[in-house]
């Protein structure tokens, strides 16, 4: 049996599949409801990325984490709507900052309506997430606020770059923990907490989510170099072309600085040059795919995924735990 969600996650239990399918359908309805406005244009802009689809990775984690308590508890679906609305809002803002033209296979909001309206639409989604969150109680508001602070801090650190003397790889992993790990961790935390799971279980699943979130982003870094088709809808080498400092490039830079090998320096000069030229871009991709930096980034992806899996060890066995473990495998599989 298969659950609708990222990677075609397999679920071996019919009852669990039904719970997750029902929960994700309710989240989808909740997203459409939360993005409606009395102003038709705002509804169109706010639903632009909702209707474009997506993996719904975070809501899926909410549903699976809720299996360790009462998955039918009234706060489970709204909390999943909150984390997905927050994620969607950050995409509107990210696309403005990155000057992206495509998101999820459709024109980005900033391309379609301009930067100002894209930013304001992201703000609208944050407001709607906060409105839903308020009904979940002050503890949920505090948790989401802390996660959002970490998310924004991660974005600021990425924009500012590492301080002098700071290892760029360590800096980058901190950025990912904030930008991606924080909200994935909250997805697991909300699912377990809203379902009334024991505090120890909530803590375990939160730590699992943090590590899985970083592994998920690192897999994207590897895929940007290694894949022929990128499942996020981006073409291979998009981050490379745009000069985004992904982990394989950071490892290449570190190798060039540490050893000064001519082939590393030559490749780095190519990567740092004008990659709007298709031939140069293709050559940079080809050579990066053969460079040890790519395998080093794969190993980091595997390490974070294995750390996530290890966090689950104290939890009781069952289909929900097996599904969470399979997500670790799926992340690693994405990265080859």
PDB file of C-alpha atoms in Angstrom, residues 45 48-50 52-53 86-123 125-126 151 155 158-159 179 232-234 238-239 242 244:
ATOM      1  CA  UNK A  45      -2.087  34.784  -5.181  1.00  0.00           C
ATOM      2  CA  UNK A  48      -0.894  29.929  -6.255  1.00  0.00           C
ATOM      3  CA  UNK A  49       1.572  27.515  -4.644  1.00  0.00           C
ATOM      4  CA  UNK A  50      -1.071  25.492  -2.799  1.00  0.00           C
ATOM      5  CA  UNK A  52       0.793  23.902  -7.677  1.00  0.00           C
ATOM      6  CA  UNK A  53       1.078  20.865  -5.402  1.00  0.00           C
ATOM      7  CA  UNK A  86       4.485  28.648   7.196  1.00  0.00           C
ATOM      8  CA  UNK A  87       6.565  26.644   4.742  1.00  0.00           C
ATOM      9  CA  UNK A  88       4.622  28.030   1.776  1.00  0.00           C
ATOM     10  CA  UNK A  89       5.046  31.585   3.032  1.00  0.00           C
ATOM     11  CA  UNK A  90       8.806  31.159   3.194  1.00  0.00           C
ATOM     12  CA  UNK A  91       8.801  29.972  -0.432  1.00  0.00           C
ATOM     13  CA  UNK A  92       7.218  33.242  -1.584  1.00  0.00           C
ATOM     14  CA  UNK A  93       9.906  35.183   0.269  1.00  0.00           C
ATOM     15  CA  UNK A  94      12.740  32.865  -0.839  1.00  0.00           C
ATOM     16  CA  UNK A  95      11.798  33.260  -4.498  1.00  0.00           C
ATOM     17  CA  UNK A  96      11.984  37.043  -4.193  1.00  0.00           C
ATOM     18  CA  UNK A  97      15.389  36.864  -2.507  1.00  0.00           C
ATOM     19  CA  UNK A  98      16.695  34.343  -5.049  1.00  0.00           C
ATOM     20  CA  UNK A  99      15.029  36.056  -8.027  1.00  0.00           C
ATOM     21  CA  UNK A 100      13.595  32.655  -8.916  1.00  0.00           C
ATOM     22  CA  UNK A 101      11.366  32.399 -11.980  1.00  0.00           C
ATOM     23  CA  UNK A 102       9.827  28.936 -11.447  1.00  0.00           C
ATOM     24  CA  UNK A 103       8.509  27.143  -8.385  1.00  0.00           C
ATOM     25  CA  UNK A 104       6.897  23.708  -8.439  1.00  0.00           C
ATOM     26  CA  UNK A 105       6.700  23.771 -12.202  1.00  0.00           C
ATOM     27  CA  UNK A 106       4.753  27.051 -12.414  1.00  0.00           C
ATOM     28  CA  UNK A 107       5.885  30.681 -12.689  1.00  0.00           C
ATOM     29  CA  UNK A 108       6.938  31.962  -9.275  1.00  0.00           C
ATOM     30  CA  UNK A 109       4.697  34.547  -7.627  1.00  0.00           C
ATOM     31  CA  UNK A 110       7.347  37.248  -7.996  1.00  0.00           C
ATOM     32  CA  UNK A 111       7.581  36.543 -11.733  1.00  0.00           C
ATOM     33  CA  UNK A 112       3.822  36.644 -12.139  1.00  0.00           C
ATOM     34  CA  UNK A 113       2.916  39.579  -9.893  1.00  0.00           C
ATOM     35  CA  UNK A 114       6.183  41.274  -8.931  1.00  0.00           C
ATOM     36  CA  UNK A 115       8.347  41.247  -5.823  1.00  0.00           C
ATOM     37  CA  UNK A 116       6.205  43.494  -3.630  1.00  0.00           C
ATOM     38  CA  UNK A 117       3.016  41.468  -4.060  1.00  0.00           C
ATOM     39  CA  UNK A 118       4.915  38.203  -3.612  1.00  0.00           C
ATOM     40  CA  UNK A 119       6.350  39.407  -0.287  1.00  0.00           C
ATOM     41  CA  UNK A 120       2.952  40.648   0.865  1.00  0.00           C
ATOM     42  CA  UNK A 121       1.317  37.344  -0.112  1.00  0.00           C
ATOM     43  CA  UNK A 122       3.904  35.516   1.987  1.00  0.00           C
ATOM     44  CA  UNK A 123       3.025  37.844   4.864  1.00  0.00           C
ATOM     45  CA  UNK A 125       0.091  33.343   4.659  1.00  0.00           C
ATOM     46  CA  UNK A 126       2.049  33.947   7.874  1.00  0.00           C
ATOM     47  CA  UNK A 151      14.093  29.731  10.524  1.00  0.00           C
ATOM     48  CA  UNK A 155      18.055  32.719   6.475  1.00  0.00           C
ATOM     49  CA  UNK A 158      22.874  32.302   4.969  1.00  0.00           C
ATOM     50  CA  UNK A 159      22.550  35.802   3.534  1.00  0.00           C
ATOM     51  CA  UNK A 179      16.080  27.108   7.729  1.00  0.00           C
ATOM     52  CA  UNK A 232      11.451  19.357  -6.855  1.00  0.00           C
ATOM     53  CA  UNK A 233      10.734  20.605 -10.374  1.00  0.00           C
ATOM     54  CA  UNK A 234      14.082  22.368 -10.677  1.00  0.00           C
ATOM     55  CA  UNK A 238      19.912  25.266 -10.884  1.00  0.00           C
ATOM     56  CA  UNK A 239      21.584  26.125  -7.581  1.00  0.00           C
ATOM     57  CA  UNK A 242      22.566  30.720  -9.527  1.00  0.00           C
ATOM     58  CA  UNK A 244      23.934  29.074  -4.341  1.00  0.00           C
TER      59      UNK A 244
END
